[in-house]
Short mmCIF file of C-alpha atoms in Angstrom, two decimals:
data_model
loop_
_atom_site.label_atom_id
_atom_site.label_comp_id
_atom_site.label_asym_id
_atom_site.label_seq_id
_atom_site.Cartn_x
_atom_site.Cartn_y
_atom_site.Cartn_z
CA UNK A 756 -14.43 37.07 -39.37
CA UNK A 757 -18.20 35.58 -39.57
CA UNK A 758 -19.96 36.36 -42.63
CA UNK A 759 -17.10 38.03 -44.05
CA UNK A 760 -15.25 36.14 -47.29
CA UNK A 761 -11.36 35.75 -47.27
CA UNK A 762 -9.11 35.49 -50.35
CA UNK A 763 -5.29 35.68 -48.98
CA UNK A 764 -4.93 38.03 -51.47
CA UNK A 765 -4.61 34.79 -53.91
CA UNK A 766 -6.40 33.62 -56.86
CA UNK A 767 -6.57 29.94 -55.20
CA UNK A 768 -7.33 30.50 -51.39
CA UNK A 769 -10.80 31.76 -51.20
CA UNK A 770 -13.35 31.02 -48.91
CA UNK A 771 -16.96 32.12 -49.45
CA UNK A 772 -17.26 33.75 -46.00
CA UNK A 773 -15.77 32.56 -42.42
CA UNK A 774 -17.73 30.64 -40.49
CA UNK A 775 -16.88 31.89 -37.05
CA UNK A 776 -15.23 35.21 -35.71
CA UNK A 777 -11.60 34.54 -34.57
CA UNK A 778 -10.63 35.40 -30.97
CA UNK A 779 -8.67 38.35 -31.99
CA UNK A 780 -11.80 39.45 -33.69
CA UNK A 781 -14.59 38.90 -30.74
CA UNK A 782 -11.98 40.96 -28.61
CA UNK A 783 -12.69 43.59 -31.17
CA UNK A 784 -16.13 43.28 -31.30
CA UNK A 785 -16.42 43.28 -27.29
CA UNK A 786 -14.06 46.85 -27.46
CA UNK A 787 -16.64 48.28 -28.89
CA UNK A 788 -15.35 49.31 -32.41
CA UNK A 789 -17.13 49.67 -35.66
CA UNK A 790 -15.52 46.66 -38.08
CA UNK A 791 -15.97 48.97 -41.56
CA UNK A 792 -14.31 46.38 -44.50
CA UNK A 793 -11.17 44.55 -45.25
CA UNK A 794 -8.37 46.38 -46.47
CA UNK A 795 -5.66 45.39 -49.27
CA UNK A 796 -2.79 42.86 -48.96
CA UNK A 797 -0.51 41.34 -51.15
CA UNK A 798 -1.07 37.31 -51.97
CA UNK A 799 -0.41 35.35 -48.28
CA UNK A 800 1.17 38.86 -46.99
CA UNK A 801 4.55 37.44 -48.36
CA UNK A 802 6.12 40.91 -50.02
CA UNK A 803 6.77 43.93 -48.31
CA UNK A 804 4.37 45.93 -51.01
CA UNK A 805 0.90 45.27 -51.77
CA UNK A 806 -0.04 44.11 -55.18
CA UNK A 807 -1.45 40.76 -56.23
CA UNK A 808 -2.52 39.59 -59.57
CA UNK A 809 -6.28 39.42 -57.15
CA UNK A 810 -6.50 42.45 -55.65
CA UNK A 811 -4.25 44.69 -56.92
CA UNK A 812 -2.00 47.73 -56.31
CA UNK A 813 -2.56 49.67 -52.78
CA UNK A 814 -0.89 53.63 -53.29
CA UNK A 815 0.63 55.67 -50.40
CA UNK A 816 -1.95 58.57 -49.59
CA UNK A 817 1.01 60.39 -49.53
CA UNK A 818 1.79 60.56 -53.16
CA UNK A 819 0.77 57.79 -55.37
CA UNK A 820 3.52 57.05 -57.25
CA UNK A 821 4.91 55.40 -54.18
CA UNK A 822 3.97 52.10 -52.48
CA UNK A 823 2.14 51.81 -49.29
CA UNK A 824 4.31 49.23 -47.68
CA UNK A 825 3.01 45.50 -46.77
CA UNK A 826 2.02 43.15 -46.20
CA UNK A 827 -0.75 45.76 -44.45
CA UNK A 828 -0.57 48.27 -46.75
CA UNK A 829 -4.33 48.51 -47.36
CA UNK A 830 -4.73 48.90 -43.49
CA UNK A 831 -1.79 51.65 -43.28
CA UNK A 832 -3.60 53.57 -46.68
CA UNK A 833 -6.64 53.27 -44.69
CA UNK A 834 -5.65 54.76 -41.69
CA UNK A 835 -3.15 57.45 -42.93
CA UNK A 836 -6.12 58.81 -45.46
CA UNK A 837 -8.48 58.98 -42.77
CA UNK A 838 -10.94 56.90 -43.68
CA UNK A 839 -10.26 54.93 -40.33
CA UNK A 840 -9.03 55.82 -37.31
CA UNK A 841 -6.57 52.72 -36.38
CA UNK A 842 -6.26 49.21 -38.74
CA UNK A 843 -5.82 45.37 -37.77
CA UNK A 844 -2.42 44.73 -39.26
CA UNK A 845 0.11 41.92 -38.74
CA UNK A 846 3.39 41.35 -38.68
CA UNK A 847 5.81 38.84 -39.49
CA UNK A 848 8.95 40.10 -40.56
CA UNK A 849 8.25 43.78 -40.43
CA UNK A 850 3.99 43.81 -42.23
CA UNK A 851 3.20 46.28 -39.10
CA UNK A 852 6.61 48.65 -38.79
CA UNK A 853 7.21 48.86 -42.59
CA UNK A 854 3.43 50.40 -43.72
CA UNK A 855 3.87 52.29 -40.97
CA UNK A 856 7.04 53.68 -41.60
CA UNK A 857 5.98 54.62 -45.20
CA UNK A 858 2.55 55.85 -44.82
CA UNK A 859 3.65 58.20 -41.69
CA UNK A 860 1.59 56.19 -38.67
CA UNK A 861 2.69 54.81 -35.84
CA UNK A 862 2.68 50.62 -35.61
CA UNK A 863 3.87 48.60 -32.20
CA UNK A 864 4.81 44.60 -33.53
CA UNK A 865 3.91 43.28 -29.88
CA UNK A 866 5.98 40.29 -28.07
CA UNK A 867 5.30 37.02 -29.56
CA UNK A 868 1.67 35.66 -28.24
CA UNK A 869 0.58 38.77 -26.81
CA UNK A 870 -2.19 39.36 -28.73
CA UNK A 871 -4.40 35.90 -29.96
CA UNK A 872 -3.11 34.51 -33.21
CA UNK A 873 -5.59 33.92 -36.03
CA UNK A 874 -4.76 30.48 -37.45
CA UNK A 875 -2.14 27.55 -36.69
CA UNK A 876 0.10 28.88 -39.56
CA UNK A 877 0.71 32.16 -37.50
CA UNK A 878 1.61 30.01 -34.11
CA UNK A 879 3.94 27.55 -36.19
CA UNK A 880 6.62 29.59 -36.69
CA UNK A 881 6.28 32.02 -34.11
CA UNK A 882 7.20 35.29 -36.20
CA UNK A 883 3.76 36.76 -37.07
CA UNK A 884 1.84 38.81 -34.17
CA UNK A 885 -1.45 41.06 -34.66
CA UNK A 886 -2.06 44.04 -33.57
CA UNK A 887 -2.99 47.83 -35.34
CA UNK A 888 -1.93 50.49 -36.87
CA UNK A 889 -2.90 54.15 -35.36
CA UNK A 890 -1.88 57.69 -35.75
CA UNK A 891 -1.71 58.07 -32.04
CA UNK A 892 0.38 56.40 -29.62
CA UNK A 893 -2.54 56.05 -27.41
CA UNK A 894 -4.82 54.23 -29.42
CA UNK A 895 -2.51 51.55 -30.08
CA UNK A 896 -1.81 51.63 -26.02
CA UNK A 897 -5.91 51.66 -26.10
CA UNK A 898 -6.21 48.38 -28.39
CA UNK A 899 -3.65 46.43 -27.00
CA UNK A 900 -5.40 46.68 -23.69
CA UNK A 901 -8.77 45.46 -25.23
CA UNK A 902 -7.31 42.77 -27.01
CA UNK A 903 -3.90 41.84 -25.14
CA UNK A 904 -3.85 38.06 -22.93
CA UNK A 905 -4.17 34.63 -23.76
CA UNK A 906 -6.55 32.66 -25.85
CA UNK A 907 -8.37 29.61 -23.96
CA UNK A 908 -5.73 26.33 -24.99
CA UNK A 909 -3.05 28.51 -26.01
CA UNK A 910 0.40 26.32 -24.95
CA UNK A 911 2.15 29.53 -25.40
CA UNK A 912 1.57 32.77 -23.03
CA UNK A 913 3.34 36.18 -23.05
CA UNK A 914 4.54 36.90 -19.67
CA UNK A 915 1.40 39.31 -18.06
CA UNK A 916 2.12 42.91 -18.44
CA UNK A 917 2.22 45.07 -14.69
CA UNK A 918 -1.00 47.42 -15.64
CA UNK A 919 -2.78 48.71 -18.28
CA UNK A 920 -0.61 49.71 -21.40
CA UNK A 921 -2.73 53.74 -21.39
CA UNK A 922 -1.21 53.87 -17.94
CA UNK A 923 2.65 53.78 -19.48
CA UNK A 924 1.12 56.74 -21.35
CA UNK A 925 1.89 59.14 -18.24
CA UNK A 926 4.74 57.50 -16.99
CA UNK A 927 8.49 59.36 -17.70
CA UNK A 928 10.54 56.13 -19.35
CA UNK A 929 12.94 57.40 -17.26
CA UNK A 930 16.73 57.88 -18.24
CA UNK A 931 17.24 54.86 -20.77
CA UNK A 932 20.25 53.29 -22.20
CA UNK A 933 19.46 53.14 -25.90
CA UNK A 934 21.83 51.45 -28.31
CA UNK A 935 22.18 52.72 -31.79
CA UNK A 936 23.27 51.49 -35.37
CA UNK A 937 23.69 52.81 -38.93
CA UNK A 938 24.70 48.78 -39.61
CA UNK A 939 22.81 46.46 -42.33
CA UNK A 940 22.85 43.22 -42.80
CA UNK A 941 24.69 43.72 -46.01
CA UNK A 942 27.51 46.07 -44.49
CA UNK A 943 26.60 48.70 -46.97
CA UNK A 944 25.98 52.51 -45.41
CA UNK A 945 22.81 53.42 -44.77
CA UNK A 946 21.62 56.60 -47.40
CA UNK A 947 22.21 60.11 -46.54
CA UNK A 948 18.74 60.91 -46.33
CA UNK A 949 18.02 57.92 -43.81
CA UNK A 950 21.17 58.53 -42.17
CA UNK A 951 20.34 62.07 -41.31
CA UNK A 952 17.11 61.06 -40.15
CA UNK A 953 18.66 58.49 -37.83
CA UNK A 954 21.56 61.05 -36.44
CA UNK A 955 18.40 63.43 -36.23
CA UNK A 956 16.56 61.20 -33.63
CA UNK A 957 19.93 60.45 -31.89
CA UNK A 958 20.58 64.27 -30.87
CA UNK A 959 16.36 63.81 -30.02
CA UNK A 960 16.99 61.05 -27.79
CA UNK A 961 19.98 63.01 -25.76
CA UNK A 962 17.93 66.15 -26.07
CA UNK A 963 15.50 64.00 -23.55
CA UNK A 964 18.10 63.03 -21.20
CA UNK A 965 18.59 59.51 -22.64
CA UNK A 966 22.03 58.36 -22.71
CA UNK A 967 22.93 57.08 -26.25
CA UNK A 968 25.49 54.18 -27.22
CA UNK A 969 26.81 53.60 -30.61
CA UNK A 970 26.75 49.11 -30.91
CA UNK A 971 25.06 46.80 -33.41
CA UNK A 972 23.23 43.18 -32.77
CA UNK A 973 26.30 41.63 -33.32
CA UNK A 974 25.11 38.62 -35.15
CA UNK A 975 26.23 36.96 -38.92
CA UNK A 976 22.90 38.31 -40.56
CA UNK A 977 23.87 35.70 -43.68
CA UNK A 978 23.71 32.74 -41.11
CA UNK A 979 20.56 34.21 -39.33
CA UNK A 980 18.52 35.13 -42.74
CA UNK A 981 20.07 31.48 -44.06
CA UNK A 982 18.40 29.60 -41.33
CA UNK A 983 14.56 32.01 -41.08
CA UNK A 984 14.54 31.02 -45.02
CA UNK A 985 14.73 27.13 -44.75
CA UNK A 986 12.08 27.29 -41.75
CA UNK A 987 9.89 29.80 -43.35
CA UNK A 988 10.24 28.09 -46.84
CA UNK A 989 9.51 24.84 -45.36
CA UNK A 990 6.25 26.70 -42.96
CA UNK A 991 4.99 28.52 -46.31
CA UNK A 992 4.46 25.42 -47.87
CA UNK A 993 2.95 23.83 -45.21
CA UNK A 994 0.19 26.63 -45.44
CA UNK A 995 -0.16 26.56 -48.88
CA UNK A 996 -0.49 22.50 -48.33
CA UNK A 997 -3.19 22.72 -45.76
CA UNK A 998 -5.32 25.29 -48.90
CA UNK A 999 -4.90 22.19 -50.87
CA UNK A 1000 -6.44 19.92 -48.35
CA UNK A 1001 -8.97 22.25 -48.06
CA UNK A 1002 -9.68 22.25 -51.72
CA UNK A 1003 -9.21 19.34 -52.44
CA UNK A 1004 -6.75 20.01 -55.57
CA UNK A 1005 -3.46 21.61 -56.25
CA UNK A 1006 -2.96 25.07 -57.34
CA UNK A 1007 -3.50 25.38 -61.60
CA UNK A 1008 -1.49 27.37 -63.95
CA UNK A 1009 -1.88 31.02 -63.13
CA UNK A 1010 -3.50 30.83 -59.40
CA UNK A 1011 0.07 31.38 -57.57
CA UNK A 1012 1.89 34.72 -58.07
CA UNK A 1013 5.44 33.86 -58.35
CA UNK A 1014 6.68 34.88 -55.31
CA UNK A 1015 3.68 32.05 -53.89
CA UNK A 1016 4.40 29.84 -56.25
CA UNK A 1017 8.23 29.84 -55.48
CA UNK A 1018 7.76 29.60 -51.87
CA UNK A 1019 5.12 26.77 -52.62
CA UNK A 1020 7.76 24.55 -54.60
CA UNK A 1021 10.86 25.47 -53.04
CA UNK A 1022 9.31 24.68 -49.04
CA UNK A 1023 8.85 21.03 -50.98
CA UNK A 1024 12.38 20.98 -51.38
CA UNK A 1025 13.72 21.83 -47.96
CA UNK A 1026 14.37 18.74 -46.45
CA UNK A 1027 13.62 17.69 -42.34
CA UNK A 1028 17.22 18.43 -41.56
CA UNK A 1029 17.35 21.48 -43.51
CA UNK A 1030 14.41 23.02 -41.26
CA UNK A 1031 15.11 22.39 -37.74
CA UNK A 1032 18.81 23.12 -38.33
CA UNK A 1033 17.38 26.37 -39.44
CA UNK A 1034 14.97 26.18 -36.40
CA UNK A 1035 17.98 25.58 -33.96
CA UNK A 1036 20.14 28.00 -35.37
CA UNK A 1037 17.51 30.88 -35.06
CA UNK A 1038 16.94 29.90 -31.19
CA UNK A 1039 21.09 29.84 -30.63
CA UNK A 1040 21.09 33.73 -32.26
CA UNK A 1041 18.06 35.28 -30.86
CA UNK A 1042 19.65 34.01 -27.55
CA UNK A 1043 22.30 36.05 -28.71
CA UNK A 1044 20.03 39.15 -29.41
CA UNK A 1045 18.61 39.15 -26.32
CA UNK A 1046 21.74 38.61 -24.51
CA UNK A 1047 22.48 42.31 -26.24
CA UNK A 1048 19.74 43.65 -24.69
CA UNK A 1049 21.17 42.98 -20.89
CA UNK A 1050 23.54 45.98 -22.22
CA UNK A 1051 20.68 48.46 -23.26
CA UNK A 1052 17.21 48.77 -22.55
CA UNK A 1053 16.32 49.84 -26.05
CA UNK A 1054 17.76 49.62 -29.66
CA UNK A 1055 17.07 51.99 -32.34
CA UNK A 1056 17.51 51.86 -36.08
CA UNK A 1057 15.50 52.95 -39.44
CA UNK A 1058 12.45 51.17 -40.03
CA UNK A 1059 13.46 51.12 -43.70
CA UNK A 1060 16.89 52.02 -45.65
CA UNK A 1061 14.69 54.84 -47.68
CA UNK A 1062 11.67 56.09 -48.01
CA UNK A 1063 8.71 53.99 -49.52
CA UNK A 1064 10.06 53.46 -52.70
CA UNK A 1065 8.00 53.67 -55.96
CA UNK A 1066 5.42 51.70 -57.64
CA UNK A 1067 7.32 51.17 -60.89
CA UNK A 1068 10.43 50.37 -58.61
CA UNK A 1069 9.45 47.91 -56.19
CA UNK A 1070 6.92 45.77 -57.78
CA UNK A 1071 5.88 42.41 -56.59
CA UNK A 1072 4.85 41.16 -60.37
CA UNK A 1073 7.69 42.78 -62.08
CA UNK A 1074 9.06 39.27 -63.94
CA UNK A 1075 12.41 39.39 -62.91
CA UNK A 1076 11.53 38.17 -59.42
CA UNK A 1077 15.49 37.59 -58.30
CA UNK A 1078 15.62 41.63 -59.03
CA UNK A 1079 12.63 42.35 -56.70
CA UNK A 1080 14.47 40.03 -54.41
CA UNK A 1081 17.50 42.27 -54.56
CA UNK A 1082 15.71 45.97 -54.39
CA UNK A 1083 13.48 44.14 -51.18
CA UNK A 1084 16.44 43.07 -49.55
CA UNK A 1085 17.70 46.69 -50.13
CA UNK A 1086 14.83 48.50 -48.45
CA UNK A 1087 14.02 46.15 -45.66
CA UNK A 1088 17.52 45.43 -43.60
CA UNK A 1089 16.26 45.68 -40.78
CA UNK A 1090 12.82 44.60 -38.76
CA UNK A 1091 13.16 40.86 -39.39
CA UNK A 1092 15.40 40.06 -36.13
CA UNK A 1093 12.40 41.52 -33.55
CA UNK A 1094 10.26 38.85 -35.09
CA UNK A 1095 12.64 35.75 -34.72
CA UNK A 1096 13.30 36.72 -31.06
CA UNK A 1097 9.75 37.84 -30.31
CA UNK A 1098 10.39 40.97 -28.88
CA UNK A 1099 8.15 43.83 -29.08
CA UNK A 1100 9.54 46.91 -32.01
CA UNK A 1101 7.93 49.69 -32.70
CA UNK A 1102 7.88 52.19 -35.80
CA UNK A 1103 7.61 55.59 -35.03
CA UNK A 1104 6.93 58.83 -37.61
CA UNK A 1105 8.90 61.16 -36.59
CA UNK A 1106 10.27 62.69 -39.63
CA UNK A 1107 10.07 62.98 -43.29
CA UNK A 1108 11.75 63.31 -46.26
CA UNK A 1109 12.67 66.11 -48.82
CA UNK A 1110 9.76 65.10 -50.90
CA UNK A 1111 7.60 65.07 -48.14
CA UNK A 1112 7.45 61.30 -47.70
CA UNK A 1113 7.36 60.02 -44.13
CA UNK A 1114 10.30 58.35 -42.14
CA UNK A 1115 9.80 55.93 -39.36
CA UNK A 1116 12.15 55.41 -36.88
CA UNK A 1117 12.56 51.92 -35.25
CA UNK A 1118 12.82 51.08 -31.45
CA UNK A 1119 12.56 47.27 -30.33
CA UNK A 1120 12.74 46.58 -26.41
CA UNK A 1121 13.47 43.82 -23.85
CA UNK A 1122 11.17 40.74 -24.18
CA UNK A 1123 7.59 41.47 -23.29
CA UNK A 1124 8.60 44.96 -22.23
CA UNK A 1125 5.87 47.34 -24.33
CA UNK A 1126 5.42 48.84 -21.50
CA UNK A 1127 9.02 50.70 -22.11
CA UNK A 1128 8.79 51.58 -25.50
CA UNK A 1129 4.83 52.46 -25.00
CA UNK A 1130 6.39 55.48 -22.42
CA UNK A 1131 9.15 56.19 -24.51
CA UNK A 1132 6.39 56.38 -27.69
CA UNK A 1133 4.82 59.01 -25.58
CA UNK A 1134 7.35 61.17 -24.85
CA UNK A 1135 8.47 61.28 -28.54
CA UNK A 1136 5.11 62.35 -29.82
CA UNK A 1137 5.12 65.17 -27.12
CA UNK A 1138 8.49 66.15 -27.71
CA UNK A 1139 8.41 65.73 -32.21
CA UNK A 1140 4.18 65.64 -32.72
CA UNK A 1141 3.27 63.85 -35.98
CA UNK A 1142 -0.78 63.40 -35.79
CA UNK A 1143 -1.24 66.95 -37.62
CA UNK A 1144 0.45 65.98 -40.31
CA UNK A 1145 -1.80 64.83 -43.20
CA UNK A 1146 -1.61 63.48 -46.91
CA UNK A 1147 -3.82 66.23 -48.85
CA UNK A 1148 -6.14 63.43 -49.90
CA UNK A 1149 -7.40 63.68 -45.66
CA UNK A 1150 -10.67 64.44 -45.41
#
C-alpha cells in the first residue's frame, strides 16, 4: 500500500513505507472505499492467534480473555467491534474462516487466484488467497465483485464466474447435496458443544429442503499434513530468504519469534526431494478431494473444534512451542484441505456458545463455484440472522 509502512508483524521485516499500491489494493481504491489503518497480525501470519513480540496481543470484542483468531485477527476485531464495516484478510490455511469463526463474522476463502495476490510468496505455494471479512453476506458478495479477475501477467487464472457474485444473492441454491462430518484429522470426537452446534445446522440444512449425507474427505490427513509441511517449510524460508536479500543481513538474536525462527531454520533443512515429493503428494490428494466433491455439491464441518480459546491458553510466545503446536493442532482440524485444493470455503456465524462466544460453521464448494455457497450464504442468514448480534463494546 503506497505511503503506508509494513512490518510482517516481525521485528526484522520492516519497510519504511511501500512504494507502490498492490493490485488488490488499486481495486480497492477504484471501489470506492475509505482505506482507515492496518489492523493486527501475528509475525508473517504463521499462527492461528495474533500476538507477536512487535505488535502484540489482538482480544476478541467478544470477551477479552479470549483470542481473536489469525492470522487476521486485527481485521476480524475490527470489523466485529464496529469500527469497520468489512476487513482485507487472507487466508492460507484457514487466516480468513478461523477469525471469522471466533469473532462471529462471516469470511468466504475464495478459489485459488480469484482475487490478485499481493507478492510472489503468496503465488508460490498456491494456498494463500485475499479477500474480506464482513458481517453481511452481501458485502463480501459486494467486494468480491469489485476486486474479483485476473491481474495483467498472471500465468494462473480462476475460471470466470457466470455473473456478478450480488446476483447469487437472490438466487434459491436450489435442493443441494451437502456432505457432512464430525471427523478430524486426529480421529478424536469433536466436543459436545461443537458437536451440537454441527447436528444443529444439520437439522437447519434439512429444515431448507437440502438433502444431507453423513461421509468424510476420505484422505490419510498424516500423509496430507506430512507433505503441506515440507513444501510450506521449505516456501517459509524462501520468504524469510528473500527479507534477507532485501536487507542485506541475516536475522540477529531476538528479531524471529520462535515459531519464525523455526520455520526459518528448519525450511533450510528440507531438502529438493523432500519438497516436491511433498508438492506431488498434495496434487495426487487434492485430486482426491475434489474427486469427493463429484458426490456432493457442498461439504460442511466446524470451522474450529471449540470456541476461540483463551489468551492464557493458546499463546503464540508461550515457551513451550511443541505445546502450542499440540493445543493449535487441537483447535484447527479442519480448514487447511480447502487451501491445498483451492477451492472456495466459507465460515459462517450461525450460532454461539453457552458463554456467548460465537460458532462458525464451515461450508467449502466445487472448484471456483462461490457462486453456490454465496446463495446458500444467503439463505442461511435469512433463515438463522446473525448481523444483530453485537459484542457490548459496539458502538
Amino acid at each position: 500500500m503506497k505511503g503506508w509502512p509494513r512490518t510482517s508483524g516481525s521485528l526484522f521485516a520492516q519497510v519504511a513505507a511501500d512504494v507502490e499500491d498492490s493490485e488488490l489494493v488499486r481495486r480497492y481504491r477504484e471501489a470506492g472505499v475509505v482505506l482507515l489503518g492496518k489492523t493486527n497480525t501475528p509475525e508473517f501470519g504463521i499462527p492461528g492467534v495474533t500476538n507477536s513480540e512487535r505488535l502484540g496481543f489482538c482480544r476478541n470484542p467478544w470477551n477479552p480473555d479470549h483470542i481473536s483468531g489469525g492470522s487476521s485477527g486485527g481485521a476480524a476485531s475490527a470489523t466485529a467491534a464496529g469500527i469497520v464495516p468489512m476487513a482485507h484478510a487472507s487466508d492460507g490455511l484457514g487466516s480468513i474462516r478461523i477469525p471469522a469463526a471466533c469473532c462471529g463474522l462471516f469470511g468466504m476463502k475464495v478459489t485459488r487466484d480469484r482475487t490478485p495476490i499481493c507478492e510472489v510468496s503468496d503465488g508460490a505455494l498456491g494456498f494463500s488467497v485475499h479477500h474480506v471479512v464482513t458481517r453481511t453476506v452481501r458485502d463480501s458478495a459486494a467486494m468480491l465483485d469489485a476486486t474479483d479477475g485476473p491481474q495483467a501477467n498472471d500465468p494462473f487464472q480462476a475460471p470466470a464466474k457466470a455473473g456478478p457474485y450480488l446476483a447469487e444473492l437472490e438466487r434459491s441454491p436450489g435442493r443441494l447435496r451437502i456432505a457432512w462430518s464430525a471427523e478430524t484429522p486426529s480421529g478424536r470426537p469433536i466436543p459436545d458443544e461443537m458437536m451440537q452446534a454441527l447436528l444443529r445446522t444439520v437439522d437447519l440444512l434439512k429444515g431448507l429442503g437440502h438433502e444431507l449425507v453423513e461421509r468424510g474427505l476420505g484422505v490419510d490427513y498424516r500423509i496430507l499434513y506430512r507433505a503441506q509441511g515440507f513444501a510450506s517449510a521449505s516456501n517459509f524460508s524462501a520468504n524469510v530468504q528473500r527479507w534477507v536479500e532485501a536487507l542485506g543481513r541475516e536475522p540477529e538474536d531476538g528479531e524471529l519469534g520462535l515459531l519464525a525462527r523455526r520455520g526459518y531454520e528448519a525450511g533450510k533443512r528440507v531438502t529438493g526431494q523432500q519438497a516436491f515429493w511433498g508438492f506431488q503428494q498434495l496434487r495426487l490428494m487434492n485430486r482426491q478431494i475434489l474427486a469427493a466433491f463429484e458426490d456432493f455439491d457442498v461439504y460442511l464441518s466446524p470451522v474450529m473444534a471449540t470456541p476461540a480459546p483463551r489468551t492464557d491458553w493458546l499463546d503464540p510466545l508461550m515457551e513451550d512451542i511443541r505445546e502450542f503446536d499440540r493445543r493449535q493442532a487441537a483447535t484447527y482440524p479442519y480448514t487447511p484441505p480447502f487451501n491445498f485444493t483451492g477451492q472456495p470455503s466459507m465460515s459462517v456465524p450461525l450460532w454461539q456458545s453457552a458463554d456467548g462466544l460465537p460458532i462458525g460453521m464451515m461450508f467449502s464448494g466445487r472448484f471456483a463455484d462461490e457462486a453456490t455457497l454465496f446463495r446458500l450464504a444467503a439463505q442461511l442468514e435469512k433463515e438463522a440472522p446473525w448481523k444483530d448480534r453485537r459484542p457490548q463494546v459496539w458502538g
